[in-house]
Amino acid sequence: MTAQNAMSNSSTDDLIKKQKQYLWPCVAPYYGKPLVLERGEGMHVWDADGNRYLDCFGGVLTVSVGHARPEVVDAISRQAAALSHTSTLYVSRPQVDLAEKIAQITPGSLGKSFFTNSGTEADETAMVLARIYTGNSEIIALRHAYHGRSILAMAATGHAPWKHAPSAVPGIVHAHAPYCYRCPFNLKPDSCALECARDVEELIQTSTSGKVAAFIAEPILGVGGFITPPKEYFKVVTDIVRRYGGIFICDEVQTGWGRTGDHMCGIEHWEVEPEVMTFAKGMANGAPVGCTTAIPEIADKFPSLTFSTFGGNPVTCAASLATIRVIEENDLPANARVVGDYLRARLEELKEKYPVIGDVRGMGLMQAIECVKDRETKEPDPQSVLRVFEETRKRGVLIGKGGLYGNVIRLGPPLVAARSDIDELATALDGAFAALA
Ligand code: PMP
């Protein structure tokens, strides 16, 4: 170890110690020994000791066009130098331009946006809007879903570990997730009649007043472990929900901006048009943004007064406009499909080789591996995931995890990923799974 490395190791240890001392323990970093990141460029990040890693999680599917992407850096610095804050009490060009762009990109007649700072706020705003518009209060969410950390968003979340006692909000019921690998009806996806979707009708009839405000769902359940619903799922559910007075809030926080391949919005694969959509994460390549987009007739029902100091901030909106421009100009949704299909094929090969891999699923550059102790019983194996984490880190690759049982490896590299990056990821995973034995 060089003298310089020894010095930076001790400052790294000091930083980790201070993190424990000064931050709440719920701010819990990955890895036995947390990783201190200092710099990023494209597909890579560097730690405080100068080690380079291939980033295959992008800060939870957020670094969409690569670290320190020059066009985004440039847009941020130019806007920060010109005007970095106005509040929504004044008109600012970046906010208007971004809202116009979103109206052009989103499907159907979605056309008016409200900006905030996070996915949580975007979902919270959407649920309040649905209640105002419909006059109904009950909301259907999905088991295994994640919608954020405010009280209403936690209430809509379908994961005990992410919910805390005060989130027991009345009026939110959870439907079965379209989790084919662990089908709640014990059926097979190729021969079922979408019982999970059809059950939403009985859920409304038995567990609500019979009138609902909204169905909120992610096209692919992200934190839930990239649970990917069958093709007809959303058509069946939205049909039912609309018959009972509700609208569809599509949470595109993870699936938006080309992540799932070919389309800008994940829900386009299911061919339904939501009344409201929410965005965050990959929309501004890491600048904090939240957006709730609605069809005008619904958006117009949100009464004054409401306000978000930082919502629509000119710097974040400029970052978002630059990010979207890079996505469009480089056709990154197409890249996500091509490179994502390649990633999927490499993961299927690993599944053939390692019995601990029970399922591989996802779309585009949003692919997951579910680990089990036994393929027959499907008993979750979170320990193997933790070990694969440490092993891939040793091999210079960063990955993510999720799933209710913590047994799902989540892969969400920046949308600029190339086949060579996927080869490096697959080799690291291969080595890591081999090391488990
Ligand atoms: N919705 C989904 C689908 C998410 O994955 C997340 C964050 N993981 C959120 C909402 C909340 O976003 P934020 O952390 O920006 O509040």
Short mmCIF file of C-alpha atoms and ligand atoms in Angstrom, two decimals:
data_model
loop_
_atom_site.label_atom_id
_atom_site.label_comp_id
_atom_site.label_asym_id
_atom_site.label_seq_id
_atom_site.Cartn_x
_atom_site.Cartn_y
_atom_site.Cartn_z
CA MET A 1 0.00 0.00 0.00
CA THR A 2 1.41 3.42 -0.90
CA ALA A 3 1.70 6.16 1.70
CA GLN A 4 -1.00 8.08 -0.16
CA ASN A 5 -3.38 5.09 -0.15
CA ALA A 6 -2.77 4.55 3.57
CA MET A 7 -3.60 8.18 4.20
CA SER A 8 -6.79 8.07 2.15
CA ASN A 9 -7.78 4.77 3.86
CA SER A 10 -7.57 6.43 7.24
CA SER A 11 -9.57 9.42 6.02
CA THR A 12 -12.13 7.00 4.53
CA ASP A 13 -12.44 5.22 7.89
CA ASP A 14 -12.81 8.58 9.58
CA LEU A 15 -15.58 9.59 7.18
CA ILE A 16 -17.48 6.34 7.74
CA LYS A 17 -17.13 6.86 11.50
CA LYS A 18 -18.46 10.41 11.21
CA GLN A 19 -21.34 9.24 9.01
CA LYS A 20 -22.38 6.90 11.84
CA GLN A 21 -22.00 9.66 14.39
CA TYR A 22 -23.77 12.49 12.57
CA LEU A 23 -26.32 10.86 10.28
CA TRP A 24 -29.40 8.94 11.29
CA PRO A 25 -28.76 5.19 11.25
CA CYS A 26 -31.56 4.74 8.69
CA VAL A 27 -29.18 6.34 6.16
CA ALA A 28 -27.71 2.89 5.61
CA PRO A 29 -25.10 2.44 2.88
CA TYR A 30 -24.56 -0.81 0.96
CA TYR A 31 -21.68 -3.23 1.75
CA GLY A 32 -20.06 -4.52 4.98
CA LYS A 33 -17.57 -1.69 4.71
CA PRO A 34 -19.42 1.22 3.06
CA LEU A 35 -18.04 2.54 -0.19
CA VAL A 36 -17.00 6.19 -0.28
CA LEU A 37 -17.51 7.51 -3.81
CA GLU A 38 -15.74 10.62 -4.97
CA ARG A 39 -15.95 10.97 -8.71
CA GLY A 40 -17.84 9.66 -11.74
CA GLU A 41 -17.51 9.68 -15.49
CA GLY A 42 -19.75 7.87 -17.98
CA MET A 43 -20.30 4.29 -16.81
CA HIS A 44 -17.72 4.51 -14.02
CA VAL A 45 -17.27 5.85 -10.50
CA TRP A 46 -14.11 6.08 -8.40
CA ASP A 47 -13.82 5.61 -4.66
CA ALA A 48 -11.73 7.67 -2.25
CA ASP A 49 -8.84 5.21 -2.66
CA GLY A 50 -8.77 5.67 -6.42
CA ASN A 51 -10.43 2.31 -7.26
CA ARG A 52 -12.62 2.35 -10.36
CA TYR A 53 -16.01 0.62 -10.56
CA LEU A 54 -18.39 -0.11 -13.40
CA ASP A 55 -21.65 1.38 -12.14
CA CYS A 56 -24.52 -1.00 -12.90
CA PHE A 57 -27.04 0.60 -10.56
CA GLY A 58 -26.63 4.30 -11.39
CA GLY A 59 -27.61 5.51 -7.89
CA VAL A 60 -30.87 3.53 -8.19
CA LEU A 61 -31.61 3.92 -11.93
CA THR A 62 -31.05 7.65 -11.70
CA VAL A 63 -27.84 8.31 -13.62
CA SER A 64 -29.57 7.78 -16.94
CA VAL A 65 -27.09 9.31 -19.40
CA GLY A 66 -23.85 8.53 -17.52
CA HIS A 67 -21.91 10.25 -14.76
CA ALA A 68 -20.80 13.83 -15.40
CA ARG A 69 -22.33 13.79 -18.87
CA PRO A 70 -20.82 16.97 -20.41
CA GLU A 71 -24.09 18.30 -21.90
CA VAL A 72 -25.82 18.02 -18.50
CA VAL A 73 -22.88 19.48 -16.58
CA ASP A 74 -22.77 22.36 -19.01
CA ALA A 75 -26.52 23.05 -18.77
CA ILE A 76 -26.33 23.02 -14.95
CA SER A 77 -23.35 25.37 -14.77
CA ARG A 78 -24.72 27.79 -17.33
CA GLN A 79 -28.11 27.98 -15.60
CA ALA A 80 -26.52 28.24 -12.11
CA ALA A 81 -24.41 31.14 -13.33
CA ALA A 82 -27.41 32.87 -14.93
CA LEU A 83 -30.18 32.33 -12.33
CA SER A 84 -30.38 29.46 -9.89
CA HIS A 85 -33.65 30.14 -8.10
CA THR A 86 -36.90 31.95 -8.76
CA SER A 87 -39.62 29.96 -6.90
CA THR A 88 -42.84 29.35 -8.76
CA LEU A 89 -44.00 32.90 -8.05
CA TYR A 90 -42.26 33.94 -11.28
CA VAL A 91 -42.25 32.44 -14.74
CA SER A 92 -38.99 30.76 -15.70
CA ARG A 93 -38.11 29.50 -19.17
CA PRO A 94 -36.54 26.16 -18.11
CA GLN A 95 -39.68 25.15 -16.20
CA VAL A 96 -42.02 26.07 -19.08
CA ASP A 97 -39.77 24.43 -21.69
CA LEU A 98 -39.54 21.26 -19.61
CA ALA A 99 -43.31 21.08 -19.11
CA GLU A 100 -43.81 21.51 -22.86
CA LYS A 101 -41.27 18.76 -23.59
CA ILE A 102 -42.97 16.37 -21.18
CA ALA A 103 -46.34 17.05 -22.81
CA GLN A 104 -44.79 16.09 -26.17
CA ILE A 105 -43.14 12.92 -24.86
CA THR A 106 -45.82 11.41 -22.64
CA PRO A 107 -48.53 9.24 -24.22
CA GLY A 108 -52.18 10.19 -24.78
CA SER A 109 -53.44 13.55 -23.66
CA LEU A 110 -51.18 13.94 -20.64
CA GLY A 111 -50.21 17.56 -20.94
CA LYS A 112 -49.87 19.58 -17.74
CA SER A 113 -47.14 19.19 -15.13
CA PHE A 114 -46.43 20.14 -11.54
CA PHE A 115 -42.79 19.99 -10.44
CA THR A 116 -41.42 18.97 -7.07
CA ASN A 117 -38.13 17.54 -5.81
CA SER A 118 -38.57 13.80 -5.46
CA GLY A 119 -40.55 10.75 -6.46
CA THR A 120 -42.24 10.77 -3.07
CA GLU A 121 -43.60 14.27 -3.64
CA ALA A 122 -44.63 13.42 -7.19
CA ASP A 123 -46.67 10.43 -5.96
CA GLU A 124 -48.11 12.30 -2.98
CA THR A 125 -49.24 15.11 -5.30
CA ALA A 126 -50.78 12.59 -7.71
CA MET A 127 -52.79 10.87 -4.98
CA VAL A 128 -54.06 14.19 -3.62
CA LEU A 129 -55.00 15.24 -7.17
CA ALA A 130 -56.89 11.99 -7.77
CA ARG A 131 -58.88 12.51 -4.58
CA ILE A 132 -59.69 16.11 -5.52
CA TYR A 133 -60.67 15.25 -9.10
CA THR A 134 -62.82 12.20 -8.41
CA GLY A 135 -64.26 13.30 -5.08
CA ASN A 136 -63.48 9.78 -3.87
CA SER A 137 -60.84 9.03 -1.32
CA GLU A 138 -59.93 5.36 -1.55
CA ILE A 139 -56.81 4.28 -3.37
CA ILE A 140 -55.79 0.86 -4.68
CA ALA A 141 -52.06 0.19 -4.58
CA LEU A 142 -50.09 -3.00 -5.13
CA ARG A 143 -48.44 -5.35 -2.68
CA HIS A 144 -44.64 -5.16 -3.21
CA ALA A 145 -44.96 -1.60 -4.56
CA TYR A 146 -42.80 1.32 -3.47
CA HIS A 147 -44.02 4.91 -3.71
CA GLY A 148 -41.92 6.90 -1.24
CA ARG A 149 -41.42 7.99 2.30
CA SER A 150 -44.09 10.60 3.12
CA ILE A 151 -47.01 9.30 5.15
CA LEU A 152 -49.34 8.88 2.15
CA ALA A 153 -46.59 7.43 -0.07
CA MET A 154 -45.53 5.01 2.68
CA ALA A 155 -49.17 4.03 3.10
CA ALA A 156 -49.39 3.20 -0.60
CA THR A 157 -46.12 1.25 -0.44
CA GLY A 158 -46.63 -2.50 -0.15
CA HIS A 159 -43.50 -3.51 1.80
CA ALA A 160 -43.45 -3.69 5.60
CA PRO A 161 -39.71 -2.89 5.83
CA TRP A 162 -40.27 0.47 4.12
CA LYS A 163 -43.40 1.40 6.08
CA HIS A 164 -43.42 2.75 9.58
CA ALA A 165 -46.24 2.79 12.09
CA PRO A 166 -47.65 6.28 11.42
CA SER A 167 -48.25 5.37 7.79
CA ALA A 168 -51.42 3.46 8.63
CA VAL A 169 -53.59 5.83 6.57
CA PRO A 170 -57.22 4.70 6.17
CA GLY A 171 -58.53 4.33 2.64
CA ILE A 172 -55.59 2.59 0.98
CA VAL A 173 -55.96 -1.08 0.08
CA HIS A 174 -53.42 -3.31 -1.58
CA ALA A 175 -54.17 -5.64 -4.48
CA HIS A 176 -52.17 -8.79 -5.21
CA ALA A 177 -49.05 -8.05 -7.21
CA PRO A 178 -48.68 -9.53 -10.70
CA TYR A 179 -45.69 -11.45 -9.33
CA CYS A 180 -45.66 -14.41 -11.72
CA TYR A 181 -42.63 -16.12 -10.15
CA ARG A 182 -44.50 -16.19 -6.82
CA CYS A 183 -48.05 -16.17 -8.19
CA PRO A 184 -50.47 -15.29 -5.37
CA PHE A 185 -52.97 -17.68 -7.01
CA ASN A 186 -50.40 -20.43 -7.57
CA LEU A 187 -50.90 -20.33 -11.33
CA LYS A 188 -48.56 -20.32 -14.31
CA PRO A 189 -48.27 -17.14 -16.43
CA ASP A 190 -48.83 -18.94 -19.76
CA SER A 191 -52.10 -20.54 -18.66
CA CYS A 192 -53.61 -18.15 -16.10
CA ALA A 193 -56.60 -15.89 -16.72
CA LEU A 194 -54.96 -12.88 -15.04
CA GLU A 195 -56.62 -13.74 -11.73
CA CYS A 196 -54.44 -11.13 -9.96
CA ALA A 197 -55.84 -8.38 -12.20
CA ARG A 198 -59.45 -9.60 -12.06
CA ASP A 199 -59.30 -9.85 -8.26
CA VAL A 200 -59.13 -6.03 -8.13
CA GLU A 201 -62.89 -5.95 -8.73
CA GLU A 202 -63.63 -8.06 -5.67
CA LEU A 203 -61.08 -6.03 -3.70
CA ILE A 204 -63.02 -2.86 -4.53
CA GLN A 205 -66.36 -4.52 -3.76
CA THR A 206 -65.22 -5.93 -0.42
CA SER A 207 -62.54 -3.62 0.92
CA THR A 208 -63.61 -0.14 -0.16
CA SER A 209 -66.85 1.85 -0.17
CA GLY A 210 -67.25 0.83 -3.81
CA LYS A 211 -65.99 4.13 -5.18
CA VAL A 212 -62.29 4.69 -5.64
CA ALA A 213 -60.09 7.67 -6.42
CA ALA A 214 -57.20 5.88 -8.08
CA PHE A 215 -55.14 2.86 -8.81
CA ILE A 216 -51.45 3.68 -8.36
CA ALA A 217 -48.86 1.31 -9.78
CA GLU A 218 -45.40 1.07 -11.29
CA PRO A 219 -45.25 -0.54 -14.75
CA ILE A 220 -42.41 -2.69 -13.35
CA LEU A 221 -42.30 -2.87 -9.56
CA GLY A 222 -38.82 -1.50 -8.93
CA VAL A 223 -38.02 -1.81 -5.23
CA GLY A 224 -40.19 -4.95 -5.29
CA GLY A 225 -37.47 -6.63 -7.37
CA PHE A 226 -38.40 -5.68 -10.95
CA ILE A 227 -41.66 -7.63 -10.86
CA THR A 228 -42.83 -7.43 -14.48
CA PRO A 229 -46.62 -7.72 -15.04
CA PRO A 230 -48.02 -9.79 -17.92
CA LYS A 231 -48.92 -8.06 -21.19
CA GLU A 232 -52.68 -7.66 -20.58
CA TYR A 233 -52.43 -6.85 -16.87
CA PHE A 234 -52.86 -3.07 -16.94
CA LYS A 235 -55.71 -3.17 -19.47
CA VAL A 236 -57.74 -5.43 -17.21
CA VAL A 237 -57.05 -3.49 -14.00
CA THR A 238 -57.54 0.01 -15.42
CA ASP A 239 -60.84 -1.10 -16.94
CA ILE A 240 -62.07 -2.25 -13.55
CA VAL A 241 -60.77 0.82 -11.69
CA ARG A 242 -62.40 3.24 -14.15
CA ARG A 243 -65.75 1.44 -13.80
CA TYR A 244 -65.58 2.22 -10.07
CA GLY A 245 -64.81 5.90 -10.59
CA GLY A 246 -61.04 5.87 -10.27
CA ILE A 247 -58.15 7.04 -12.43
CA PHE A 248 -54.81 5.37 -13.13
CA ILE A 249 -51.71 6.98 -11.61
CA CYS A 250 -48.71 5.46 -13.31
CA ASP A 251 -45.55 5.72 -11.21
CA GLU A 252 -42.77 5.98 -13.80
CA VAL A 253 -40.14 6.99 -11.25
CA GLN A 254 -37.96 3.98 -12.14
CA THR A 255 -39.33 2.98 -15.53
CA GLY A 256 -39.41 6.38 -17.24
CA TRP A 257 -37.06 7.98 -19.80
CA GLY A 258 -36.30 4.95 -21.93
CA ARG A 259 -35.23 2.59 -19.16
CA THR A 260 -37.47 -0.29 -20.29
CA GLY A 261 -36.37 -0.06 -23.94
CA ASP A 262 -37.88 1.42 -27.11
CA HIS A 263 -40.39 3.73 -25.38
CA MET A 264 -39.82 6.82 -23.24
CA CYS A 265 -42.43 5.63 -20.72
CA GLY A 266 -42.56 2.10 -19.39
CA ILE A 267 -46.36 1.87 -19.50
CA GLU A 268 -46.33 2.22 -23.30
CA HIS A 269 -45.39 -1.48 -23.46
CA TRP A 270 -48.76 -2.30 -21.89
CA GLU A 271 -50.70 -0.06 -24.28
CA VAL A 272 -52.80 1.79 -21.74
CA GLU A 273 -52.99 5.54 -21.19
CA PRO A 274 -52.80 6.72 -17.60
CA GLU A 275 -54.64 9.85 -16.47
CA VAL A 276 -51.66 10.83 -14.30
CA MET A 277 -47.98 9.95 -14.46
CA THR A 278 -45.20 10.58 -11.98
CA PHE A 279 -41.48 10.93 -12.71
CA ALA A 280 -38.23 11.54 -10.82
CA LYS A 281 -34.87 9.69 -10.72
CA GLY A 282 -33.55 9.37 -14.31
CA MET A 283 -35.34 12.48 -15.52
CA ALA A 284 -32.47 14.82 -14.63
CA ASN A 285 -29.50 12.42 -14.39
CA GLY A 286 -29.25 12.93 -10.63
CA ALA A 287 -30.44 16.50 -10.12
CA PRO A 288 -33.33 16.34 -7.62
CA VAL A 289 -36.61 16.54 -9.50
CA GLY A 290 -40.13 15.21 -9.16
CA CYS A 291 -42.90 15.66 -11.68
CA THR A 292 -46.62 14.91 -11.69
CA THR A 293 -48.12 15.10 -15.18
CA ALA A 294 -51.86 14.88 -15.71
CA ILE A 295 -54.39 15.23 -18.47
CA PRO A 296 -55.41 18.93 -18.47
CA GLU A 297 -59.00 18.35 -17.34
CA ILE A 298 -57.67 16.68 -14.18
CA ALA A 299 -54.71 19.03 -13.58
CA ASP A 300 -57.06 22.02 -13.81
CA LYS A 301 -59.02 20.74 -10.81
CA PHE A 302 -56.11 21.22 -8.37
CA PRO A 303 -57.18 24.36 -6.50
CA SER A 304 -55.00 27.27 -5.51
CA LEU A 305 -53.18 27.70 -3.25
CA THR A 306 -50.35 25.21 -3.41
CA PHE A 307 -46.64 25.79 -3.63
CA SER A 308 -43.26 24.10 -3.84
CA THR A 309 -40.28 26.38 -3.13
CA PHE A 310 -37.78 24.30 -5.08
CA GLY A 311 -40.22 22.66 -7.49
CA GLY A 312 -39.48 23.72 -11.05
CA ASN A 313 -36.10 25.08 -10.01
CA PRO A 314 -34.36 26.51 -13.11
CA VAL A 315 -31.13 24.56 -12.55
CA THR A 316 -32.87 21.21 -12.12
CA CYS A 317 -35.18 21.91 -15.06
CA ALA A 318 -32.16 22.82 -17.21
CA ALA A 319 -30.49 19.55 -16.11
CA SER A 320 -33.63 17.65 -17.01
CA LEU A 321 -33.98 19.30 -20.44
CA ALA A 322 -30.34 18.48 -21.21
CA THR A 323 -30.82 14.88 -20.02
CA ILE A 324 -33.91 14.39 -22.17
CA ARG A 325 -32.10 15.91 -25.16
CA VAL A 326 -29.24 13.42 -24.76
CA ILE A 327 -31.74 10.55 -24.45
CA GLU A 328 -33.56 11.62 -27.62
CA GLU A 329 -30.55 12.57 -29.74
CA ASN A 330 -28.79 9.28 -29.01
CA ASP A 331 -31.95 7.17 -29.15
CA LEU A 332 -31.14 5.70 -25.75
CA PRO A 333 -34.51 3.90 -25.48
CA ALA A 334 -33.39 1.81 -28.49
CA ASN A 335 -30.00 1.26 -26.90
CA ALA A 336 -31.71 0.15 -23.69
CA ARG A 337 -33.62 -2.48 -25.68
CA VAL A 338 -30.66 -3.81 -27.65
CA VAL A 339 -28.14 -3.79 -24.80
CA GLY A 340 -30.85 -4.82 -22.33
CA ASP A 341 -31.71 -7.88 -24.45
CA TYR A 342 -28.04 -8.77 -24.48
CA LEU A 343 -27.86 -8.38 -20.69
CA ARG A 344 -30.92 -10.59 -20.35
CA ALA A 345 -29.33 -13.30 -22.50
CA ARG A 346 -26.18 -13.22 -20.36
CA LEU A 347 -28.28 -13.50 -17.19
CA GLU A 348 -30.22 -16.46 -18.61
CA GLU A 349 -26.85 -18.18 -19.18
CA LEU A 350 -25.97 -17.59 -15.54
CA LYS A 351 -29.34 -19.03 -14.53
CA GLU A 352 -28.50 -22.22 -16.44
CA LYS A 353 -25.25 -22.46 -14.53
CA TYR A 354 -26.20 -21.55 -10.95
CA PRO A 355 -29.20 -23.18 -9.20
CA VAL A 356 -29.28 -20.31 -6.68
CA ILE A 357 -30.77 -18.18 -9.47
CA GLY A 358 -34.49 -18.88 -9.33
CA ASP A 359 -35.71 -16.24 -11.74
CA VAL A 360 -34.42 -13.64 -14.18
CA ARG A 361 -36.80 -10.88 -15.25
CA GLY A 362 -37.22 -7.29 -16.36
CA MET A 363 -37.23 -5.20 -19.52
CA GLY A 364 -34.56 -3.14 -21.25
CA LEU A 365 -31.82 -2.00 -18.91
CA MET A 366 -33.89 -2.93 -15.88
CA GLN A 367 -33.09 -6.59 -15.21
CA ALA A 368 -33.18 -8.62 -12.01
CA ILE A 369 -31.96 -11.93 -10.62
CA GLU A 370 -34.00 -13.52 -7.82
CA CYS A 371 -31.93 -15.80 -5.57
CA VAL A 372 -33.45 -18.82 -3.85
CA LYS A 373 -32.14 -21.56 -1.57
CA ASP A 374 -34.04 -24.17 -3.54
CA ARG A 375 -35.69 -23.88 -6.95
CA GLU A 376 -38.56 -26.14 -5.86
CA THR A 377 -39.51 -24.42 -2.61
CA LYS A 378 -38.36 -20.96 -3.87
CA GLU A 379 -37.22 -20.12 -0.34
CA PRO A 380 -35.64 -16.64 -0.63
CA ASP A 381 -31.86 -16.45 -0.27
CA PRO A 382 -30.88 -12.92 0.82
CA GLN A 383 -27.52 -14.15 2.18
CA SER A 384 -26.32 -15.13 -1.29
CA VAL A 385 -27.25 -11.67 -2.56
CA LEU A 386 -25.13 -10.06 0.17
CA ARG A 387 -22.20 -12.29 -0.76
CA VAL A 388 -22.60 -11.58 -4.48
CA PHE A 389 -22.50 -7.89 -3.56
CA GLU A 390 -19.14 -8.18 -1.83
CA GLU A 391 -17.73 -10.41 -4.59
CA THR A 392 -18.79 -8.10 -7.42
CA ARG A 393 -17.38 -5.12 -5.54
CA LYS A 394 -14.02 -6.94 -5.36
CA ARG A 395 -14.28 -7.35 -9.13
CA GLY A 396 -14.91 -3.62 -9.65
CA VAL A 397 -18.65 -3.74 -10.41
CA LEU A 398 -21.51 -2.09 -8.50
CA ILE A 399 -24.98 -3.65 -8.45
CA GLY A 400 -28.25 -3.05 -6.58
CA LYS A 401 -30.68 -5.13 -4.59
CA GLY A 402 -34.34 -5.22 -3.66
CA GLY A 403 -37.35 -7.47 -3.27
CA LEU A 404 -39.50 -7.91 -0.19
CA TYR A 405 -37.11 -10.56 1.09
CA GLY A 406 -33.91 -8.75 0.05
CA ASN A 407 -33.13 -11.65 -2.28
CA VAL A 408 -33.22 -9.88 -5.64
CA ILE A 409 -30.20 -8.41 -7.43
CA ARG A 410 -31.24 -5.34 -9.40
CA LEU A 411 -29.30 -4.15 -12.42
CA GLY A 412 -30.00 -0.69 -13.80
CA PRO A 413 -26.89 0.66 -15.50
CA PRO A 414 -26.94 4.05 -17.25
CA LEU A 415 -28.77 3.89 -20.59
CA VAL A 416 -25.50 4.56 -22.42
CA ALA A 417 -24.21 1.09 -21.47
CA ALA A 418 -22.47 -0.84 -24.27
CA ARG A 419 -22.19 -4.59 -24.82
CA SER A 420 -18.62 -4.47 -23.50
CA ASP A 421 -19.95 -3.09 -20.19
CA ILE A 422 -22.46 -5.93 -20.02
CA ASP A 423 -19.65 -8.44 -20.68
CA GLU A 424 -17.73 -6.97 -17.76
CA LEU A 425 -20.83 -7.13 -15.55
CA ALA A 426 -21.62 -10.72 -16.58
CA THR A 427 -18.02 -11.82 -15.92
CA ALA A 428 -18.12 -10.23 -12.46
CA LEU A 429 -21.46 -11.90 -11.67
CA ASP A 430 -20.18 -15.24 -12.97
CA GLY A 431 -17.11 -14.99 -10.74
CA ALA A 432 -19.24 -13.91 -7.78
CA PHE A 433 -21.75 -16.77 -8.13
CA ALA A 434 -18.88 -19.24 -8.60
CA ALA A 435 -17.32 -17.92 -5.39
CA LEU A 436 -20.53 -18.72 -3.46
CA ALA A 437 -19.80 -22.42 -3.86
N1 PMP B 1 -41.71 5.63 -6.73
C1 PMP B 1 -40.85 4.67 -7.07
C2 PMP B 1 -41.28 3.65 -8.07
C3 PMP B 1 -39.55 4.62 -6.54
O1 PMP B 1 -38.73 3.65 -6.90
C4 PMP B 1 -39.17 5.61 -5.62
C5 PMP B 1 -37.78 5.63 -5.01
N2 PMP B 1 -37.12 4.43 -4.94
C6 PMP B 1 -40.10 6.59 -5.27
C7 PMP B 1 -41.36 6.58 -5.85
C8 PMP B 1 -39.74 7.67 -4.31
O2 PMP B 1 -38.80 8.50 -4.88
P1 PMP B 1 -37.85 9.44 -3.99
O3 PMP B 1 -36.88 8.54 -3.30
O4 PMP B 1 -37.22 10.34 -5.00
O5 PMP B 1 -38.73 10.17 -3.05
#
